[in-house]
Short mmCIF file of C-alpha atoms in Angstrom, two decimals:
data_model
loop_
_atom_site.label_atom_id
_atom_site.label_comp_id
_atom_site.label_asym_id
_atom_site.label_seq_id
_atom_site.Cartn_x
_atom_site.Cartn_y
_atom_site.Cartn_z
CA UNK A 236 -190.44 50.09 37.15
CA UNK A 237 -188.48 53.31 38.29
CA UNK A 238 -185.12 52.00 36.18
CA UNK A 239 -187.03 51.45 33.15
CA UNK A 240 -187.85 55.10 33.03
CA UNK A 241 -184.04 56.53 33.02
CA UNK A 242 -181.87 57.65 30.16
CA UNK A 243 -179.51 54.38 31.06
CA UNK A 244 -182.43 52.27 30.16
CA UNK A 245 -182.67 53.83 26.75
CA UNK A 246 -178.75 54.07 26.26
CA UNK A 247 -179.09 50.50 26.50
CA UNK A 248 -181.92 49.57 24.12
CA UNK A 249 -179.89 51.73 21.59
CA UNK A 250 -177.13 49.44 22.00
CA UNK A 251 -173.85 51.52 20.69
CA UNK A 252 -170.98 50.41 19.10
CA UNK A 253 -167.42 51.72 18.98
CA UNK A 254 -163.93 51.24 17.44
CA UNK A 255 -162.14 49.52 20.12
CA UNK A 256 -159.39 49.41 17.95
CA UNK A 257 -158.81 53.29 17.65
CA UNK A 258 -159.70 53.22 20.86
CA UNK A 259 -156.96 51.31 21.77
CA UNK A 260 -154.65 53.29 19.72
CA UNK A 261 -155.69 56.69 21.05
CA UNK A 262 -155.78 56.18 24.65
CA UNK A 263 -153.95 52.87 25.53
CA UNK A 264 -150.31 53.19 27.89
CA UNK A 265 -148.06 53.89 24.81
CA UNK A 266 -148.32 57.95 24.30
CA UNK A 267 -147.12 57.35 20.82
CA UNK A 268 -150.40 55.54 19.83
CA UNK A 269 -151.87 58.89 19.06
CA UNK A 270 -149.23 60.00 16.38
CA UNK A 271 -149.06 57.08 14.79
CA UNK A 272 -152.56 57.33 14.09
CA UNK A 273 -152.40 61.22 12.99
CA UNK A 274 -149.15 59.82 10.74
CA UNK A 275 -151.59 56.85 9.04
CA UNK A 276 -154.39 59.36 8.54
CA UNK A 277 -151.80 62.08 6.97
CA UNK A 278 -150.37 59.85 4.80
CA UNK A 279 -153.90 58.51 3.72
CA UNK A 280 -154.50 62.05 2.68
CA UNK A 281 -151.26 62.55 1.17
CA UNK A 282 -151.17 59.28 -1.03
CA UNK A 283 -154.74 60.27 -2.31
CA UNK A 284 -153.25 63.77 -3.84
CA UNK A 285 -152.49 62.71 -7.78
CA UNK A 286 -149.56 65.36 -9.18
CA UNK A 287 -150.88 66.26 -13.40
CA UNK A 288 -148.00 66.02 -15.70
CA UNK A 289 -148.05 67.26 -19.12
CA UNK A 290 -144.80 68.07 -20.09
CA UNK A 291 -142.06 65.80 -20.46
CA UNK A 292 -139.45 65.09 -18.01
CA UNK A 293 -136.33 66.86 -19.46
CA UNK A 294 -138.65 70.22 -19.85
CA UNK A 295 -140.09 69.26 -16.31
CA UNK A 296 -136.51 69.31 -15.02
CA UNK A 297 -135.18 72.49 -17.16
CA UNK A 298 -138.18 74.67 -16.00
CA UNK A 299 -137.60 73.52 -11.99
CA UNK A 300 -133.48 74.26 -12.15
CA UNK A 301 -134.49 77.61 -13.52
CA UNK A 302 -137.19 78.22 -10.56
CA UNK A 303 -134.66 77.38 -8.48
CA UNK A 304 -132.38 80.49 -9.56
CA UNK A 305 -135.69 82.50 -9.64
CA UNK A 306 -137.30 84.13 -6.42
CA UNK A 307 -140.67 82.87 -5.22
CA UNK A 308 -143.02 82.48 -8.11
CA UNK A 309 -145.60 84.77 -6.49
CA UNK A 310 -142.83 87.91 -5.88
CA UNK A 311 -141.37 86.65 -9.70
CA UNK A 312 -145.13 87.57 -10.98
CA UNK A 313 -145.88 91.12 -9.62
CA UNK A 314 -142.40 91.55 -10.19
CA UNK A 315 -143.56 91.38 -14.13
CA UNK A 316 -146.59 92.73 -14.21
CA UNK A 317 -145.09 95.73 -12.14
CA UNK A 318 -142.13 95.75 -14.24
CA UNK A 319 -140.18 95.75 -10.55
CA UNK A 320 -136.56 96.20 -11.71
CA UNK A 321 -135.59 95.99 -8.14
CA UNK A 322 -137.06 92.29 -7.73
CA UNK A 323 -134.73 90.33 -10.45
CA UNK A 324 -131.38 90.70 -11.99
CA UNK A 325 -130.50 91.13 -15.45
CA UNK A 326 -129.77 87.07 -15.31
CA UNK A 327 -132.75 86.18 -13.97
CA UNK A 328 -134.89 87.78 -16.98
CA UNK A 329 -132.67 86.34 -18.95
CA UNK A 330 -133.13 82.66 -18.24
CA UNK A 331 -137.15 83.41 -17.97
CA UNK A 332 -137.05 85.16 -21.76
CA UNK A 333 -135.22 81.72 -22.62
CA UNK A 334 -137.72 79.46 -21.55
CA UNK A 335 -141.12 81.11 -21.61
CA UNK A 336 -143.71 78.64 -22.94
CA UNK A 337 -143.48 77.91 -26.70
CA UNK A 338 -146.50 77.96 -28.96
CA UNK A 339 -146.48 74.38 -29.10
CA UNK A 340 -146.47 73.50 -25.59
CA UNK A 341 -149.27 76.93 -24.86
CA UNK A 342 -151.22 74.18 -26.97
CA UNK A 343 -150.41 71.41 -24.69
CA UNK A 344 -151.21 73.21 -21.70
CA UNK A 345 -154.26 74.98 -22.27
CA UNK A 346 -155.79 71.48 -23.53
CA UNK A 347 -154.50 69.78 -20.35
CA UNK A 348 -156.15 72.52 -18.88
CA UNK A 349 -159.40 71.71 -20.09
CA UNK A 350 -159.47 68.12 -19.93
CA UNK A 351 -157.90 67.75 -16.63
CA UNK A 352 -159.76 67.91 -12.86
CA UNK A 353 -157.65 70.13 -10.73
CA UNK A 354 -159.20 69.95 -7.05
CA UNK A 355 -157.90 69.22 -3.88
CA UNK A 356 -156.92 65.35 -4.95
CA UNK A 357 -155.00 66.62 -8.53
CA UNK A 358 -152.78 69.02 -8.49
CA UNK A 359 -150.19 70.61 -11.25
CA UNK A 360 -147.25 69.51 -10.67
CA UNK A 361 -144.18 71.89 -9.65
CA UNK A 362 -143.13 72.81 -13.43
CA UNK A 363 -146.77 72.87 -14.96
CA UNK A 364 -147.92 75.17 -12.15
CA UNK A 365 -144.78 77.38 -13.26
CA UNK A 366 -146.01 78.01 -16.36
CA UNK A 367 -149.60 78.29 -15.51
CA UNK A 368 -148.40 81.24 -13.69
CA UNK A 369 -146.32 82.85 -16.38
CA UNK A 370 -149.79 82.56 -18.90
CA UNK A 371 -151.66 84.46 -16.27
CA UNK A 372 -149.48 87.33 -16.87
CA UNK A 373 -150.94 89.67 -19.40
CA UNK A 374 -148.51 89.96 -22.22
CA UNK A 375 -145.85 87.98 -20.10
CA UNK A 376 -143.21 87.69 -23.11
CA UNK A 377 -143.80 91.33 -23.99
CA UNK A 378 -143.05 92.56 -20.63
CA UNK A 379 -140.05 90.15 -20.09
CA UNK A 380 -138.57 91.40 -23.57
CA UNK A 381 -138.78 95.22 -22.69
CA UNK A 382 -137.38 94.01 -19.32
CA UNK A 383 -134.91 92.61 -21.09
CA UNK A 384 -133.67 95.59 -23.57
CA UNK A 385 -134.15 98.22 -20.29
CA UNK A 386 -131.30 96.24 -19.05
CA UNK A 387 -129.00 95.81 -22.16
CA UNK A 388 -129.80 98.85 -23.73
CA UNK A 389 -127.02 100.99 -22.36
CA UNK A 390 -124.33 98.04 -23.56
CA UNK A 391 -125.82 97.76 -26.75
CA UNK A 392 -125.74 101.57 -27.51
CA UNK A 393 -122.04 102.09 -25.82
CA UNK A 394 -121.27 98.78 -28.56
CA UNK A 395 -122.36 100.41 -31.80
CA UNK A 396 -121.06 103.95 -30.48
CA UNK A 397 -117.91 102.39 -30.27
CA UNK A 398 -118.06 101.05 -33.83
CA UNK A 399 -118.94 104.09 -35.08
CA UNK A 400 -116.58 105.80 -33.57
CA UNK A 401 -113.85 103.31 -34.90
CA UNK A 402 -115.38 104.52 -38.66
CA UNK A 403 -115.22 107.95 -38.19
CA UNK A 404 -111.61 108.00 -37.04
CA UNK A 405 -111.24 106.00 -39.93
CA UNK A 406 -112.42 108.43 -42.29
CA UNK A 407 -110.60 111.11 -40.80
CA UNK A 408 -107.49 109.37 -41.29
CA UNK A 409 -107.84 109.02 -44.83
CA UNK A 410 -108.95 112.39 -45.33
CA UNK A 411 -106.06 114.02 -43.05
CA UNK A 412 -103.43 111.56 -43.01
CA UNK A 413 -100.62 112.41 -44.74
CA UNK A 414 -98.94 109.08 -44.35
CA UNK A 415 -102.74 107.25 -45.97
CA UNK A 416 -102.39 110.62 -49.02
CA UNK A 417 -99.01 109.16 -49.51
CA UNK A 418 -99.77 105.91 -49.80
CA UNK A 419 -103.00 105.76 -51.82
CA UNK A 420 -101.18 108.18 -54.20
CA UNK A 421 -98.23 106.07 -54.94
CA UNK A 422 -101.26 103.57 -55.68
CA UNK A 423 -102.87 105.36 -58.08
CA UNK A 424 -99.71 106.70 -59.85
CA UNK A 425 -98.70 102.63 -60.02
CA UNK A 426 -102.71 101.18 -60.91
CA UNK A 427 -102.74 104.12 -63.85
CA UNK A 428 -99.02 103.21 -65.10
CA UNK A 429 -99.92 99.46 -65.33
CA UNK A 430 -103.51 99.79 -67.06
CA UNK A 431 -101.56 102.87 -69.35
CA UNK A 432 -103.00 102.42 -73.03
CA UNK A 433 -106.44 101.52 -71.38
CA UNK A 434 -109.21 104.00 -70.19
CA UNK A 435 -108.42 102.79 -66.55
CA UNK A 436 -105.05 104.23 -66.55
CA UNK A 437 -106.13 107.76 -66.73
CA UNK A 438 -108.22 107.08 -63.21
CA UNK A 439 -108.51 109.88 -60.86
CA UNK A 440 -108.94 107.46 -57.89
CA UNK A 441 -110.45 103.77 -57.17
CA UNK A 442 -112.43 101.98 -54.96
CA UNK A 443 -111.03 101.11 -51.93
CA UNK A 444 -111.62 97.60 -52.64
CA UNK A 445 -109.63 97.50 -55.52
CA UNK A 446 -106.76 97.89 -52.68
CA UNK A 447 -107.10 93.48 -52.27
CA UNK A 448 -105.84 93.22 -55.66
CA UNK A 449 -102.47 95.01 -54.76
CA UNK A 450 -101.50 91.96 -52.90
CA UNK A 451 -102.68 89.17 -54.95
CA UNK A 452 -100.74 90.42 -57.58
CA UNK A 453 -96.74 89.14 -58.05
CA UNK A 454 -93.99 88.87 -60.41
CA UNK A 455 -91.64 86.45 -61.16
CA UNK A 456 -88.14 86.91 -61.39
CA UNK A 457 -88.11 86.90 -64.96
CA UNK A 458 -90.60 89.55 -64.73
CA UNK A 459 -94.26 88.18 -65.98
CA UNK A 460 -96.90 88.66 -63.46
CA UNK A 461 -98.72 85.66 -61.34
CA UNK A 462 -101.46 84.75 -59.14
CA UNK A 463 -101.23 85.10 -55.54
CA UNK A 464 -99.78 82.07 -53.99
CA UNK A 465 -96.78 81.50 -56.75
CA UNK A 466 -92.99 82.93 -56.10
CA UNK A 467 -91.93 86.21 -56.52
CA UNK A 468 -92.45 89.87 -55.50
CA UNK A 469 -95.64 91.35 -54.70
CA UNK A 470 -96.98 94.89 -56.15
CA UNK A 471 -96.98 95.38 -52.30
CA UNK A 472 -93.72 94.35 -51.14
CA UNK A 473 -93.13 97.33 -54.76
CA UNK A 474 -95.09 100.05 -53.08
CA UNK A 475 -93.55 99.44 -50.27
CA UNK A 476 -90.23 99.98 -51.48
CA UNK A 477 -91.16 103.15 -53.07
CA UNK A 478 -93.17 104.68 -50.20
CA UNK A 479 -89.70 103.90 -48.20
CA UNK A 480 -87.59 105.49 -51.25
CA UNK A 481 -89.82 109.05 -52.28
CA UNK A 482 -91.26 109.09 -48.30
CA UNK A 483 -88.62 107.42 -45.50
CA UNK A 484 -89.46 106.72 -41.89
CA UNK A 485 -93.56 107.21 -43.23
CA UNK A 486 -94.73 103.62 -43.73
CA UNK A 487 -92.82 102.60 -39.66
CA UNK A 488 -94.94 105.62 -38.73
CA UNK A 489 -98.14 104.83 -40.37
CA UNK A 490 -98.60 101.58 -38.86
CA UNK A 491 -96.88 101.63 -35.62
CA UNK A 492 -99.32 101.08 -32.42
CA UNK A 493 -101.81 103.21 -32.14
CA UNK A 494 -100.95 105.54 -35.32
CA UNK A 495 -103.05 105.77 -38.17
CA UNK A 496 -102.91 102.17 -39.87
CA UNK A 497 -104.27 100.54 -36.97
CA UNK A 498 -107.23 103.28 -36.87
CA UNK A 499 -107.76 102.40 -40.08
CA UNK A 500 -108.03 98.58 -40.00
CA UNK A 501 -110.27 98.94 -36.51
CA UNK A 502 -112.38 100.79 -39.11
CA UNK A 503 -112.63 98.30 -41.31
CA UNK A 504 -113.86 95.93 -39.05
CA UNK A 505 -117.55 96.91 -38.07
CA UNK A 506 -119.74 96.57 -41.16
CA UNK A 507 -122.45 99.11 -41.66
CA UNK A 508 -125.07 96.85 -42.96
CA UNK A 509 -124.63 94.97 -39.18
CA UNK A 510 -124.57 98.83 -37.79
CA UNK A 511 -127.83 99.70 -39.08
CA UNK A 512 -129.89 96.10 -38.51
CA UNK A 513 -128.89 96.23 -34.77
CA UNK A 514 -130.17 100.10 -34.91
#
């Protein structure tokens, strides 16, 4: 017949099924039906994304308190492989040359790397993404090292010339001073009358050094010499006597603030083997 011939007759021989359920869900009286839907399908998607870990959790938290104090990882790279002085503070290199990958945990990552599936359902996790990034950069620690000495260099060299500068007013003092010629002679004259007898007590100088030995030497009342430590005078409290006797008002002078003794004892401090291994 006529009905047999229409598309309702074959709609009905194919005999369709649908999800009354969503149905329900999606267009019943409660608006909210739709969200709730969109919310279970989201979180479907979100529980099915698996985070890789490789690292352990104190190293996982170290590396994601420094990102925090770091600007977006993406600015943080070109910033690097630019060398973008303007795009990070002195600090901020800093804390990345502190905890750039180690060899051992390179090793870790790169075989993660190839035994883990990263797709759309695994993912690295916040930290191991961090430092999947840094590894991308060509020469990463190499650039964050010259970074590094761009930004201290001008300390550093304003450090040792200070040092240096401590020595040479140093030696200039004991080469001009008369207070230091005063001193150093009564030294001599006193080091040449105790060793008379004795080839060194015809000595035309010493060895600064030999200046420590002025003060661990004392006598005794009774006059026989002792170690440092024991009762009695010391050959320096002696020279000092005598630099006061044959040269008054000199030794006050020599060592008041800012005079010549304390030139020569800022002098002293910097050593010359530290000088010229920071160099």
């Amino acid at each position: 017949d006529a009905e047999s011939n229409t598309v309702w007759a074959d709609i009905e021989r194919e005999d369709a099924h649908i999800d009354t359920a969503k149905l329900e869900v999606l267009f019943a009286d409660d608006p909210t039906g739709a969200r709730a839907l969109a919310q279970q399908v989201d979180n479907s998607r979100r529980t099915r994304v698996r985070k890789v870990q490789v690292l352990g959790n104190q190293r996982r938290r170290q590396i994601c308190v420094m990102m925090a104090r770091l600007p977006h990882p993406e600015v943080m790279r070109d910033a690097i492989q630019m060398l973008d002085f303007a795009q990070m503070t002195q600090e901020q290199v800093e804390l990345l040359l502190l905890n750039v990958p180690s060899h051992e945990e390179i090793q870790l990552l790169r075989h993660a790397e190839n035994e883990q599936v990263i797709d759309e359902n695994n993912v690295w996790d916040t930290a191991e993404e961090f430092q999947f990034l840094l590894l991308s950069i060509p020469h990463y620690k190499l650039r964050l090292q010259l970074w590094d000495f761009q930004n201290t260099f001008c300390e550093h060299f304003e450090d040792i010339a200070s040092r240096q500068r401590d020595i040479l007013r140093g030696c200039d003092c004991v080469l001009t001073s008369r207070g230091i010629r005063h001193l150093l002679g009564l030294v001599l004259v006193v080091g040449n009358y105790l060793n008379g007898g004795t080839s060194r007590g015809r000595a035309d100088g010493f060895a600064i050094d030999t200046l420590i030995q002025v003060r661990m030497l004392k006598t005794s009342v009774h006059g026989s010499t002792q170690a440092e430590g024991s009762g009695g005078v010391t050959l320096v409290d002696y020279l000092v006597q005598q630099m006061e006797a044959q040269y008054p008002c000199e030794m006050e002078e020599l060592f008041a603030p800012g005079k010549d003794g304390e030139k020569i004892r800022r002098a002293a401090r910097p050593k010359l083997e530290d000088i010229t291994e920071e160099i």
